[in-house]
Short mmCIF file of C-alpha atoms in Angstrom, two decimals:
data_model
loop_
_atom_site.label_atom_id
_atom_site.label_comp_id
_atom_site.label_asym_id
_atom_site.label_seq_id
_atom_site.Cartn_x
_atom_site.Cartn_y
_atom_site.Cartn_z
CA UNK O 28 0.00 0.00 0.00
CA UNK O 29 2.87 2.33 0.86
CA UNK O 30 4.54 1.43 -2.43
CA UNK O 31 1.39 2.16 -4.33
CA UNK O 32 0.93 5.56 -2.70
CA UNK O 33 4.50 6.34 -3.74
CA UNK O 34 4.22 4.84 -7.18
CA UNK O 35 0.84 6.05 -8.35
CA UNK O 36 1.25 9.85 -8.10
CA UNK O 37 4.70 9.53 -9.65
CA UNK O 38 3.32 7.46 -12.50
CA UNK O 39 0.41 9.80 -13.17
CA UNK O 40 2.53 12.95 -12.98
CA UNK O 41 5.30 11.41 -15.06
CA UNK O 42 2.94 10.30 -17.81
CA UNK O 43 1.33 13.73 -18.07
CA UNK O 44 4.73 15.35 -18.38
CA UNK O 45 5.69 12.79 -21.02
CA UNK O 46 2.59 13.82 -22.99
CA UNK O 47 3.77 17.44 -23.10
CA UNK O 48 7.34 16.39 -23.80
CA UNK O 49 6.28 14.36 -26.87
CA UNK O 50 5.22 17.20 -29.20
CA UNK O 51 7.91 19.57 -27.97
CA UNK O 52 10.53 16.86 -28.32
CA UNK O 53 9.32 16.35 -31.88
CA UNK O 54 9.77 20.06 -32.59
CA UNK O 55 13.24 19.92 -31.04
CA UNK O 56 14.12 17.13 -33.49
CA UNK O 57 12.47 18.72 -36.54
CA UNK O 58 14.04 22.08 -35.91
CA UNK O 59 17.38 20.52 -34.99
CA UNK O 60 17.43 22.15 -31.62
CA UNK O 61 18.60 19.40 -29.30
CA UNK O 62 21.38 21.69 -28.18
CA UNK O 63 18.87 24.45 -27.51
CA UNK O 64 16.95 22.06 -25.25
CA UNK O 65 20.17 21.30 -23.43
CA UNK O 66 20.97 24.96 -22.95
CA UNK O 67 17.52 25.58 -21.54
CA UNK O 68 17.68 22.67 -19.15
CA UNK O 69 21.10 23.66 -17.89
CA UNK O 70 19.85 27.13 -17.21
CA UNK O 71 17.06 25.60 -15.15
CA UNK O 72 19.58 25.21 -12.33
CA UNK O 73 20.02 28.97 -12.34
CA UNK O 74 16.27 29.23 -11.84
CA UNK O 75 16.42 26.79 -8.95
CA UNK O 76 19.23 28.73 -7.29
CA UNK O 77 17.45 32.07 -7.73
CA UNK O 78 14.24 30.62 -6.33
CA UNK O 79 16.01 29.30 -3.25
CA UNK O 80 18.05 32.47 -2.79
CA UNK O 81 15.09 34.80 -2.86
CA UNK O 82 12.59 32.37 -1.30
CA UNK O 83 10.42 32.35 -4.40
CA UNK O 84 8.66 29.51 -6.14
CA UNK O 85 11.36 27.30 -7.62
CA UNK O 86 9.16 26.14 -10.50
CA UNK O 87 8.16 29.67 -11.32
CA UNK O 88 11.77 30.84 -11.33
CA UNK O 89 12.85 27.93 -13.55
CA UNK O 90 10.18 28.83 -16.10
CA UNK O 91 11.06 32.51 -15.84
CA UNK O 92 14.77 31.94 -16.37
CA UNK O 93 14.10 29.61 -19.32
CA UNK O 94 11.76 32.11 -21.00
CA UNK O 95 14.16 35.03 -20.50
CA UNK O 96 16.98 32.90 -21.84
CA UNK O 97 15.09 31.81 -24.95
CA UNK O 98 14.18 35.38 -25.76
CA UNK O 99 17.78 36.48 -25.22
CA UNK O 100 18.96 33.71 -27.54
CA UNK O 101 16.45 34.67 -30.20
CA UNK O 102 17.68 38.25 -30.13
CA UNK O 103 21.34 37.24 -30.03
CA UNK O 104 20.88 34.98 -33.04
CA UNK O 105 20.10 38.02 -35.14
CA UNK O 106 23.76 38.95 -35.22
CA UNK O 107 25.77 36.64 -37.40
CA UNK O 108 29.29 36.97 -36.01
CA UNK O 109 28.90 34.10 -33.54
CA UNK O 110 27.02 31.00 -34.63
CA UNK O 111 24.03 29.88 -32.60
CA UNK O 112 25.59 26.64 -31.42
CA UNK O 113 28.54 28.57 -30.00
CA UNK O 114 26.10 31.00 -28.37
CA UNK O 115 24.19 28.09 -26.87
CA UNK O 116 27.44 26.63 -25.57
CA UNK O 117 28.31 29.90 -23.88
CA UNK O 118 24.90 30.44 -22.35
CA UNK O 119 24.22 26.87 -21.28
CA UNK O 120 27.42 26.52 -19.32
CA UNK O 121 27.47 30.05 -18.02
CA UNK O 122 24.02 29.65 -16.53
CA UNK O 123 24.81 26.17 -15.18
CA UNK O 124 27.96 27.45 -13.50
CA UNK O 125 26.21 30.54 -12.18
CA UNK O 126 23.43 28.32 -10.87
CA UNK O 127 25.88 26.06 -9.04
CA UNK O 128 27.67 29.08 -7.61
CA UNK O 129 24.47 30.69 -6.38
CA UNK O 130 23.18 27.42 -4.98
CA UNK O 131 26.32 27.06 -2.89
CA UNK O 132 25.92 30.62 -1.59
CA UNK O 133 22.33 30.11 -0.43
CA UNK O 134 23.67 28.55 2.77
CA UNK O 135 20.66 26.32 2.83
CA UNK O 136 20.94 22.64 3.03
CA UNK O 137 19.97 22.19 -0.59
CA UNK O 138 19.70 18.73 -2.01
CA UNK O 139 21.21 19.56 -5.37
CA UNK O 140 21.06 15.93 -6.42
CA UNK O 141 17.27 15.98 -6.42
CA UNK O 142 17.35 18.82 -8.94
CA UNK O 143 20.10 17.38 -11.08
CA UNK O 144 18.64 13.88 -11.29
CA UNK O 145 14.98 14.42 -10.58
CA UNK O 146 12.80 13.49 -7.71
CA UNK O 147 9.70 12.03 -9.23
CA UNK O 148 9.02 9.67 -6.34
CA UNK O 149 8.64 12.76 -4.17
CA UNK O 150 5.67 13.89 -6.28
CA UNK O 151 2.58 13.96 -4.09
CA UNK O 152 -1.08 14.05 -4.95
CA UNK O 153 -0.95 17.75 -4.14
CA UNK O 154 1.69 18.37 -6.82
CA UNK O 155 -0.36 16.66 -9.48
CA UNK O 156 -2.90 19.46 -9.82
CA UNK O 157 -0.38 22.08 -10.93
CA UNK O 158 1.56 19.62 -13.06
CA UNK O 159 -1.55 18.48 -14.90
CA UNK O 160 -2.85 22.00 -15.40
CA UNK O 161 0.50 23.11 -16.80
CA UNK O 162 0.53 20.17 -19.21
CA UNK O 163 -3.05 20.90 -20.28
CA UNK O 164 -2.14 24.51 -20.94
CA UNK O 165 0.84 23.47 -23.09
CA UNK O 166 -1.23 20.95 -25.05
CA UNK O 167 -4.11 23.38 -25.56
CA UNK O 168 -1.82 26.05 -26.99
CA UNK O 169 -0.16 23.48 -29.26
CA UNK O 170 -3.56 22.29 -30.44
CA UNK O 171 -4.72 25.76 -31.40
CA UNK O 172 -1.49 26.84 -33.11
CA UNK O 173 -0.59 23.44 -34.60
CA UNK O 174 -1.09 24.35 -38.29
CA UNK O 175 1.03 27.47 -37.95
CA UNK O 176 3.75 25.69 -36.00
CA UNK O 177 3.94 22.91 -38.59
CA UNK O 178 4.02 25.35 -41.50
CA UNK O 179 6.83 27.29 -39.86
CA UNK O 180 8.79 24.12 -39.15
CA UNK O 181 8.54 22.97 -42.76
CA UNK O 182 9.50 26.20 -44.45
CA UNK O 183 9.81 29.55 -42.73
CA UNK O 184 9.47 31.72 -45.83
CA UNK O 185 6.54 29.82 -47.30
CA UNK O 186 4.81 30.00 -43.93
CA UNK O 187 5.39 33.73 -43.76
CA UNK O 188 3.99 34.28 -47.26
CA UNK O 189 0.94 32.24 -46.30
CA UNK O 190 0.27 34.42 -43.29
CA UNK O 191 1.89 32.66 -40.34
CA UNK O 192 3.29 35.16 -37.83
CA UNK O 193 6.65 33.42 -37.75
CA UNK O 194 8.29 35.51 -35.04
CA UNK O 195 5.43 34.95 -32.60
CA UNK O 196 5.26 31.26 -33.35
CA UNK O 197 8.96 30.89 -32.59
CA UNK O 198 8.43 32.74 -29.35
CA UNK O 199 5.45 30.58 -28.39
CA UNK O 200 7.40 27.42 -29.10
CA UNK O 201 10.25 28.63 -26.91
CA UNK O 202 7.97 29.53 -24.03
CA UNK O 203 6.20 26.17 -24.24
CA UNK O 204 9.57 24.43 -24.25
CA UNK O 205 10.55 26.43 -21.18
CA UNK O 206 7.41 25.31 -19.33
CA UNK O 207 8.07 21.72 -20.31
CA UNK O 208 11.66 21.97 -19.10
CA UNK O 209 10.42 23.07 -15.69
CA UNK O 210 7.97 20.15 -15.62
CA UNK O 211 10.48 17.59 -16.81
CA UNK O 212 13.00 18.75 -14.23
CA UNK O 213 10.76 17.28 -11.58
CA UNK O 214 10.64 13.94 -13.39
CA UNK O 215 14.14 13.22 -14.66
CA UNK O 216 16.25 16.07 -13.35
CA UNK O 217 18.09 18.91 -15.04
CA UNK O 218 20.77 16.78 -16.65
CA UNK O 219 18.32 14.46 -18.39
CA UNK O 220 15.49 16.79 -19.46
CA UNK O 221 16.43 16.79 -23.13
CA UNK O 222 16.51 13.01 -23.04
CA UNK O 223 12.88 12.80 -21.94
CA UNK O 224 11.90 15.11 -24.80
CA UNK O 225 14.08 13.83 -27.60
CA UNK O 226 14.39 10.07 -27.13
CA UNK O 227 10.69 9.06 -27.36
CA UNK O 228 10.20 11.36 -30.37
CA UNK O 229 13.28 9.94 -32.06
CA UNK O 230 12.02 6.38 -31.51
CA UNK O 231 8.65 7.38 -32.94
CA UNK O 232 10.18 8.68 -36.17
CA UNK O 233 10.65 5.14 -37.51
CA UNK O 234 6.93 4.43 -37.63
CA UNK O 235 5.44 7.83 -38.21
CA UNK O 236 4.14 8.84 -41.64
CA UNK O 237 2.74 12.18 -40.54
CA UNK O 238 3.82 14.67 -37.87
CA UNK O 239 0.71 13.86 -35.83
CA UNK O 240 1.54 10.16 -35.80
CA UNK O 241 5.05 10.96 -34.62
CA UNK O 242 3.72 12.96 -31.67
CA UNK O 243 1.19 10.31 -30.65
CA UNK O 244 3.69 7.46 -30.86
CA UNK O 245 6.22 9.58 -28.95
CA UNK O 246 3.62 10.12 -26.24
CA UNK O 247 3.03 6.38 -25.94
CA UNK O 248 6.76 5.66 -25.78
CA UNK O 249 7.22 8.42 -23.21
CA UNK O 250 4.55 6.99 -20.91
CA UNK O 251 5.94 3.50 -21.39
CA UNK O 252 9.40 4.76 -20.40
CA UNK O 253 8.00 6.39 -17.28
CA UNK O 254 6.19 3.19 -16.28
CA UNK O 255 9.17 0.91 -16.93
CA UNK O 256 11.62 3.29 -15.28
CA UNK O 257 9.51 3.70 -12.14
CA UNK O 258 8.97 -0.01 -11.86
CA UNK O 259 12.67 -0.65 -12.20
CA UNK O 260 13.57 2.08 -9.75
CA UNK O 261 11.21 0.79 -7.08
CA UNK O 262 12.20 -2.85 -7.49
CA UNK O 263 15.91 -2.34 -7.17
CA UNK O 264 15.77 0.93 -5.22
CA UNK O 265 17.58 2.97 -7.88
CA UNK O 266 17.10 6.66 -8.72
CA UNK O 267 14.00 7.08 -10.89
CA UNK O 268 15.23 9.75 -13.32
CA UNK O 269 18.11 7.76 -14.79
CA UNK O 270 15.97 4.60 -14.79
CA UNK O 271 13.33 6.37 -16.91
CA UNK O 272 15.89 7.62 -19.40
CA UNK O 273 17.51 4.20 -19.62
CA UNK O 274 14.08 2.74 -20.35
CA UNK O 275 13.48 5.36 -23.06
CA UNK O 276 16.90 4.66 -24.53
CA UNK O 277 16.24 0.92 -24.57
CA UNK O 278 13.02 1.52 -26.50
CA UNK O 279 14.98 3.65 -28.96
CA UNK O 280 17.59 0.97 -29.55
CA UNK O 281 14.94 -1.72 -29.96
CA UNK O 282 13.10 0.52 -32.43
CA UNK O 283 16.31 1.12 -34.37
CA UNK O 284 17.09 -2.58 -34.41
CA UNK O 285 13.62 -3.62 -35.57
CA UNK O 286 13.75 -0.94 -38.24
CA UNK O 287 17.11 -2.22 -39.48
CA UNK O 288 15.78 -5.77 -39.58
CA UNK O 289 12.60 -4.83 -41.47
CA UNK O 290 14.63 -2.73 -43.92
CA UNK O 291 16.87 -5.65 -44.67
CA UNK O 292 13.90 -7.95 -45.11
CA UNK O 293 12.19 -5.62 -47.57
CA UNK O 294 15.33 -5.45 -49.72
CA UNK Z 3 -12.11 37.44 -59.14
CA UNK Z 4 -10.38 40.49 -60.59
CA UNK Z 5 -11.14 42.47 -63.72
CA UNK Z 6 -8.55 41.93 -66.42
CA UNK Z 7 -7.20 45.42 -66.20
CA UNK Z 8 -6.90 45.49 -62.44
CA UNK Z 9 -3.36 46.07 -61.23
CA UNK Z 10 -2.25 43.42 -58.77
CA UNK Z 11 1.25 44.64 -58.26
CA UNK Z 12 2.94 47.97 -58.77
CA UNK Z 13 6.56 48.66 -57.86
CA UNK Z 14 8.01 52.12 -58.23
CA UNK Z 15 11.72 52.86 -57.98
CA UNK Z 16 12.38 49.95 -55.64
CA UNK Z 17 15.97 49.65 -54.46
CA UNK Z 18 17.58 47.18 -52.12
CA UNK Z 19 21.00 47.36 -50.52
CA UNK Z 20 22.73 45.01 -48.17
CA UNK Z 21 25.98 46.00 -46.47
CA UNK Z 22 26.22 49.08 -48.67
CA UNK Z 23 26.14 46.82 -51.72
CA UNK Z 24 23.38 47.57 -54.16
CA UNK Z 25 21.46 44.44 -55.13
CA UNK Z 26 18.57 46.16 -56.86
CA UNK Z 27 18.24 49.74 -57.96
CA UNK Z 28 15.18 51.63 -59.09
CA UNK Z 29 13.07 48.73 -60.26
CA UNK Z 30 9.72 49.59 -61.81
CA UNK Z 31 7.34 46.72 -62.34
CA UNK Z 32 3.64 46.21 -62.65
CA UNK Z 33 1.46 43.20 -63.14
CA UNK Z 34 -2.20 42.99 -64.05
CA UNK Z 35 -4.67 40.22 -63.32
CA UNK Z 36 -4.58 37.49 -65.95
CA UNK Z 37 -1.09 38.43 -67.07
CA UNK Z 38 2.09 36.36 -67.15
CA UNK Z 39 5.27 38.28 -66.43
CA UNK Z 40 8.69 36.67 -66.56
CA UNK Z 41 11.85 37.90 -64.89
CA UNK Z 42 15.00 36.85 -66.69
CA UNK Z 43 18.58 37.71 -65.94
CA UNK Z 44 21.92 36.12 -65.15
CA UNK Z 45 22.70 34.40 -61.87
CA UNK Z 46 23.10 36.84 -59.02
CA UNK Z 47 21.15 39.53 -60.82
CA UNK Z 48 18.77 39.96 -57.88
CA UNK Z 49 15.75 38.13 -59.28
CA UNK Z 50 14.98 36.08 -56.19
CA UNK Z 51 15.61 39.12 -54.01
CA UNK Z 52 13.04 41.02 -56.01
CA UNK Z 53 10.51 38.21 -55.52
CA UNK Z 54 11.15 38.23 -51.79
CA UNK Z 55 10.56 41.97 -51.66
CA UNK Z 56 7.29 41.53 -53.53
CA UNK Z 57 6.24 38.75 -51.16
CA UNK Z 58 7.02 40.91 -48.16
CA UNK Z 59 9.86 38.71 -46.95
CA UNK Z 60 12.39 41.51 -47.40
CA UNK Z 61 11.94 45.22 -46.90
CA UNK Z 62 13.18 47.42 -49.73
CA UNK Z 63 15.72 50.10 -48.86
CA UNK Z 64 13.70 52.64 -50.81
CA UNK Z 65 10.86 52.86 -53.28
CA UNK Z 66 7.20 52.00 -53.03
CA UNK Z 67 5.37 48.72 -53.42
CA UNK Z 68 1.70 48.51 -53.91
CA UNK Z 69 0.08 45.10 -53.66
CA UNK Z 70 -3.67 44.93 -54.26
CA UNK Z 71 -5.26 44.42 -50.85
CA UNK Z 72 -7.14 41.35 -52.04
CA UNK Z 73 -4.10 39.58 -53.42
CA UNK Z 74 -3.60 36.04 -52.15
CA UNK Z 75 -0.15 34.78 -53.04
CA UNK Z 76 0.58 31.27 -54.21
CA UNK Z 77 4.32 30.91 -53.90
CA UNK Z 78 6.75 28.25 -55.06
CA UNK Z 79 10.18 28.96 -53.65
CA UNK Z 80 13.32 28.11 -55.59
CA UNK Z 81 13.93 25.21 -53.30
CA UNK Z 82 12.32 23.94 -50.17
CA UNK Z 83 14.26 22.31 -47.40
CA UNK Z 84 12.93 18.82 -46.90
CA UNK Z 85 14.21 17.48 -43.66
CA UNK Z 86 14.12 13.68 -43.44
CA UNK Z 87 13.39 13.93 -39.71
CA UNK Z 88 9.98 15.44 -40.52
CA UNK Z 89 7.54 12.67 -41.42
CA UNK Z 90 4.99 13.90 -43.92
CA UNK Z 91 3.03 12.47 -46.81
CA UNK Z 92 2.06 14.39 -49.91
CA UNK Z 93 -1.59 14.43 -48.82
CA UNK Z 94 -0.81 15.75 -45.36
CA UNK Z 95 1.48 18.36 -46.86
CA UNK Z 96 -1.23 19.58 -49.20
CA UNK Z 97 -3.76 19.67 -46.37
CA UNK Z 98 -1.62 22.34 -44.75
CA UNK Z 99 -2.56 24.89 -47.41
CA UNK Z 100 -5.42 27.11 -46.33
CA UNK Z 101 -7.83 29.09 -48.47
CA UNK Z 102 -11.17 30.85 -48.04
CA UNK Z 103 -13.85 28.17 -47.79
CA UNK Z 104 -15.77 29.24 -50.88
CA UNK Z 105 -12.68 28.96 -53.07
CA UNK Z 106 -11.14 25.84 -51.57
CA UNK Z 107 -11.26 23.03 -54.11
CA UNK Z 108 -9.82 20.32 -51.92
CA UNK Z 109 -6.68 18.24 -52.07
CA UNK Z 110 -8.18 15.56 -54.30
CA UNK Z 111 -9.23 18.01 -56.98
CA UNK Z 112 -5.70 19.32 -57.52
CA UNK Z 113 -4.14 15.88 -57.15
CA UNK Z 114 -6.35 14.77 -60.03
CA UNK Z 115 -5.92 17.90 -62.14
CA UNK Z 116 -2.15 17.73 -61.91
CA UNK Z 117 -2.24 13.94 -62.41
CA UNK Z 118 -0.45 13.10 -59.21
CA UNK Z 119 -3.08 11.06 -57.35
CA UNK Z 120 -0.66 8.18 -57.22
CA UNK Z 121 1.61 10.26 -54.97
CA UNK Z 122 -0.99 10.98 -52.28
CA UNK Z 123 0.41 8.65 -49.65
CA UNK Z 124 4.07 8.89 -50.66
CA UNK Z 125 6.56 10.52 -48.33
CA UNK Z 126 7.34 14.04 -49.50
CA UNK Z 127 11.07 13.36 -49.26
CA UNK Z 128 10.86 10.43 -51.66
CA UNK Z 129 9.67 12.40 -54.70
CA UNK Z 130 11.65 13.08 -57.85
CA UNK Z 131 12.29 16.65 -58.97
CA UNK Z 132 9.38 16.71 -61.38
CA UNK Z 133 6.97 15.14 -58.89
CA UNK Z 134 7.98 17.56 -56.16
CA UNK Z 135 7.51 20.46 -58.52
CA UNK Z 136 3.92 19.37 -59.19
CA UNK Z 137 3.22 18.89 -55.51
CA UNK Z 138 4.51 22.39 -54.79
CA UNK Z 139 2.31 23.72 -57.56
CA UNK Z 140 -0.67 21.88 -56.10
CA UNK Z 141 0.10 23.38 -52.72
CA UNK Z 142 0.25 26.87 -54.19
CA UNK Z 143 -2.99 26.32 -56.14
CA UNK Z 144 -4.87 25.01 -53.10
CA UNK Z 145 -4.67 28.49 -51.67
CA UNK Z 146 -6.84 29.65 -54.58
CA UNK Z 147 -4.24 32.28 -55.40
CA UNK Z 148 -4.89 35.30 -57.55
CA UNK Z 149 -1.18 35.93 -57.88
CA UNK Z 150 1.16 33.01 -58.48
CA UNK Z 151 4.82 33.69 -57.77
CA UNK Z 152 7.16 31.02 -59.07
CA UNK Z 153 10.92 31.08 -58.54
CA UNK Z 154 12.53 28.98 -61.28
CA UNK Z 155 9.72 26.43 -61.26
CA UNK Z 156 11.16 24.31 -64.07
CA UNK Z 157 14.59 23.63 -62.72
CA UNK Z 158 15.21 19.92 -62.69
CA UNK Z 159 12.73 19.28 -65.50
CA UNK Z 160 13.74 18.10 -68.97
CA UNK Z 161 12.68 19.92 -72.12
CA UNK Z 162 9.43 18.00 -72.46
CA UNK Z 163 8.61 18.58 -68.84
CA UNK Z 164 9.33 22.28 -69.14
CA UNK Z 165 7.17 22.61 -72.22
CA UNK Z 166 4.31 20.82 -70.49
CA UNK Z 167 4.75 23.03 -67.46
CA UNK Z 168 4.47 26.27 -69.41
CA UNK Z 169 1.46 24.92 -71.24
CA UNK Z 170 -0.13 24.20 -67.89
CA UNK Z 171 0.62 27.72 -66.69
CA UNK Z 172 -1.27 29.10 -69.65
CA UNK Z 173 -4.27 26.92 -68.81
CA UNK Z 174 -4.16 27.90 -65.15
CA UNK Z 175 -4.13 31.55 -66.07
CA UNK Z 176 -7.34 31.03 -68.06
CA UNK Z 177 -8.92 28.91 -65.35
CA UNK Z 178 -8.03 30.95 -62.27
CA UNK Z 179 -7.69 34.29 -63.97
CA UNK Z 180 -4.68 34.93 -61.79
CA UNK Z 181 -1.58 36.96 -62.40
CA UNK Z 182 1.60 34.94 -62.75
CA UNK Z 183 5.05 36.21 -61.94
CA UNK Z 184 7.90 33.86 -62.65
CA UNK Z 185 11.65 33.77 -62.63
CA UNK Z 186 13.26 31.69 -65.28
CA UNK Z 187 16.47 30.73 -66.99
CA UNK Z 188 14.86 28.72 -69.79
CA UNK Z 189 14.51 31.67 -72.09
CA UNK Z 190 13.27 30.08 -75.27
CA UNK Z 191 10.46 28.08 -73.66
CA UNK Z 192 9.42 30.90 -71.39
CA UNK Z 193 9.21 33.30 -74.28
CA UNK Z 194 6.37 31.31 -75.77
CA UNK Z 195 4.32 31.32 -72.60
CA UNK Z 196 4.80 34.82 -71.27
CA UNK Z 197 3.04 38.09 -72.05
CA UNK Z 198 5.83 40.34 -70.94
CA UNK Z 199 9.47 39.90 -70.03
CA UNK Z 200 11.60 41.99 -67.75
CA UNK Z 201 15.32 41.48 -68.02
CA UNK Z 202 17.06 42.33 -64.78
CA UNK Z 203 20.67 42.77 -63.86
CA UNK Z 204 20.51 44.77 -60.63
CA UNK Z 205 18.47 47.26 -62.61
CA UNK Z 206 15.84 46.82 -65.32
CA UNK Z 207 17.87 46.29 -68.49
CA UNK Z 208 14.89 46.12 -70.76
CA UNK Z 209 11.28 45.08 -70.67
CA UNK Z 210 8.40 44.53 -73.02
CA UNK Z 211 6.83 41.74 -75.01
CA UNK Z 212 9.08 38.73 -75.72
CA UNK Z 213 9.86 39.67 -79.33
CA UNK Z 214 11.08 43.14 -78.38
CA UNK Z 215 13.16 41.98 -75.46
CA UNK Z 216 14.71 39.25 -77.54
CA UNK Z 217 16.25 41.83 -79.86
CA UNK Z 218 17.20 44.39 -77.28
CA UNK Z 219 20.98 44.95 -77.26
CA UNK Z 220 21.25 44.79 -73.47
CA UNK Z 221 19.43 41.47 -73.41
CA UNK Z 222 21.70 40.06 -76.09
CA UNK Z 223 24.74 41.24 -74.26
CA UNK Z 224 23.61 39.72 -70.95
CA UNK Z 225 22.13 36.45 -71.98
CA UNK Z 226 23.44 35.85 -75.46
CA UNK Z 227 21.79 35.52 -78.80
CA UNK Z 228 18.47 33.79 -78.77
CA UNK Z 229 18.76 30.37 -80.37
CA UNK Z 230 16.96 29.91 -83.66
CA UNK Z 231 14.34 27.19 -83.43
CA UNK Z 232 15.95 25.21 -86.25
CA UNK Z 233 19.26 24.92 -84.45
CA UNK Z 234 19.97 22.01 -82.17
CA UNK Z 235 21.26 23.84 -79.15
CA UNK Z 236 23.29 22.14 -76.53
CA UNK Z 237 21.61 23.80 -73.57
CA UNK Z 238 23.61 23.37 -70.41
CA UNK Z 239 24.45 25.21 -67.25
CA UNK Z 240 27.87 25.08 -65.71
CA UNK Z 241 28.16 24.27 -62.06
CA UNK Z 242 31.56 25.94 -61.89
CA UNK Z 243 33.49 28.66 -63.56
CA UNK Z 244 37.16 29.15 -64.22
CA UNK Z 245 38.86 31.93 -62.45
CA UNK Z 246 41.60 33.79 -64.30
CA UNK Z 247 44.14 32.06 -62.12
CA UNK Z 248 42.86 28.78 -63.45
CA UNK Z 249 41.29 27.70 -60.22
CA UNK Z 250 37.76 26.41 -60.37
CA UNK Z 251 34.99 28.23 -58.57
CA UNK Z 252 31.72 26.60 -57.70
CA UNK Z 253 28.70 28.53 -58.88
CA UNK Z 254 25.96 28.54 -56.32
CA UNK Z 255 22.71 28.38 -58.19
CA UNK Z 256 20.06 30.90 -57.34
CA UNK Z 257 20.49 34.57 -56.86
#
């Protein structure tokens, strides 16, 4: 009974987060922004540190820092002297280092590990309400703007000619990614956020014929990873975040393998 | 639908500079409904830049652009980036085009009209050049455009394909009564299909109906003598040029 009360909220919260991570992970892959996801998640630690330092909501600060950072990146990318991957490298590690520095100054007994590697088993029924509402908000916005977001992803100029407000769509996508980063931090921890977004979507690519299929399959794989990871973590008493990512990775490798086999067969 | 004489597009003295370098200077251009206008000119002459200014993707440095407020563009870019990570079928791709309800003919109509029904469930990335070109045309047409803007739509097509394409353009002009603005290198085939030609090399070198432009000295100097129909011309484009030093330079297609 104790196990179940530990397991169930974690499972429900984790699956909801995986549902938000699926479409945004797909966009990260389509737009080739895995490194952007990494930069955002590293900067999440800065948000944690600021939240603790000023006694503000940690989740709120994480989202705030991520949003500010994505806007800063968007503006910085307009100059062409330094490429965006170099910019991301600068910002990701600067904010990670600054976060670590600030966290050590807070003088509080901060369990950094729980932020770095996630703490999903500490999710209580009370946490679920805000997690689920945040996920619903992300999904609702995606639903409404889906045609525009797809058009922009396929071809920016064509989308612009056809009336998609490209700048605003990019901004929306960044803000939604920031919210998802804050959510995923709870599940797998700062260091593995991108994994939760990218791996299920990458596994889904093999079977998907349309973007919508890719997102749905990614969602299924994400939830499956959460379930398998939690089960594994509880059985052998291992940290849940890494277990979830290992599960997601295993699904990816199996998908790759089965794809390779079926390709060979069809030849 | 527009009256024949209605002006869809009117550019006056449009100039465009980037990093103090003049790409376009003092371009005048106008296009009426139901008219086909072709931009010709050597590589790097600023043709694609001019299209982007017309489409509102670039802001001109000076000059005025008037686009009829009811214009709905159908645009085929010179190339589209097809990322293999993005799963999409031809049908799903075409469904992304939006148009006013009353004018929307549906994906199946254009698939049938352009004879590409057999591609409906194919992955967009798997198409050949000619197939992709038709799909892009279908996508542009689904928007029920009254101004089609085509940036080198026949590249990658053989002579027969090009001829068929220009024939189709003529039919579409009749059917949709839309204006058509296109950029082309295939001078001889284009000449047959177009109403007016504008030859551009950073500025308007000459313009008028095809026969006049064909004999204009600036046109001849820029793009060479027009081949006589009876001659078998070895039409080819180099992908490199030879620098004076003898070293080979790659020519990046597009301008």
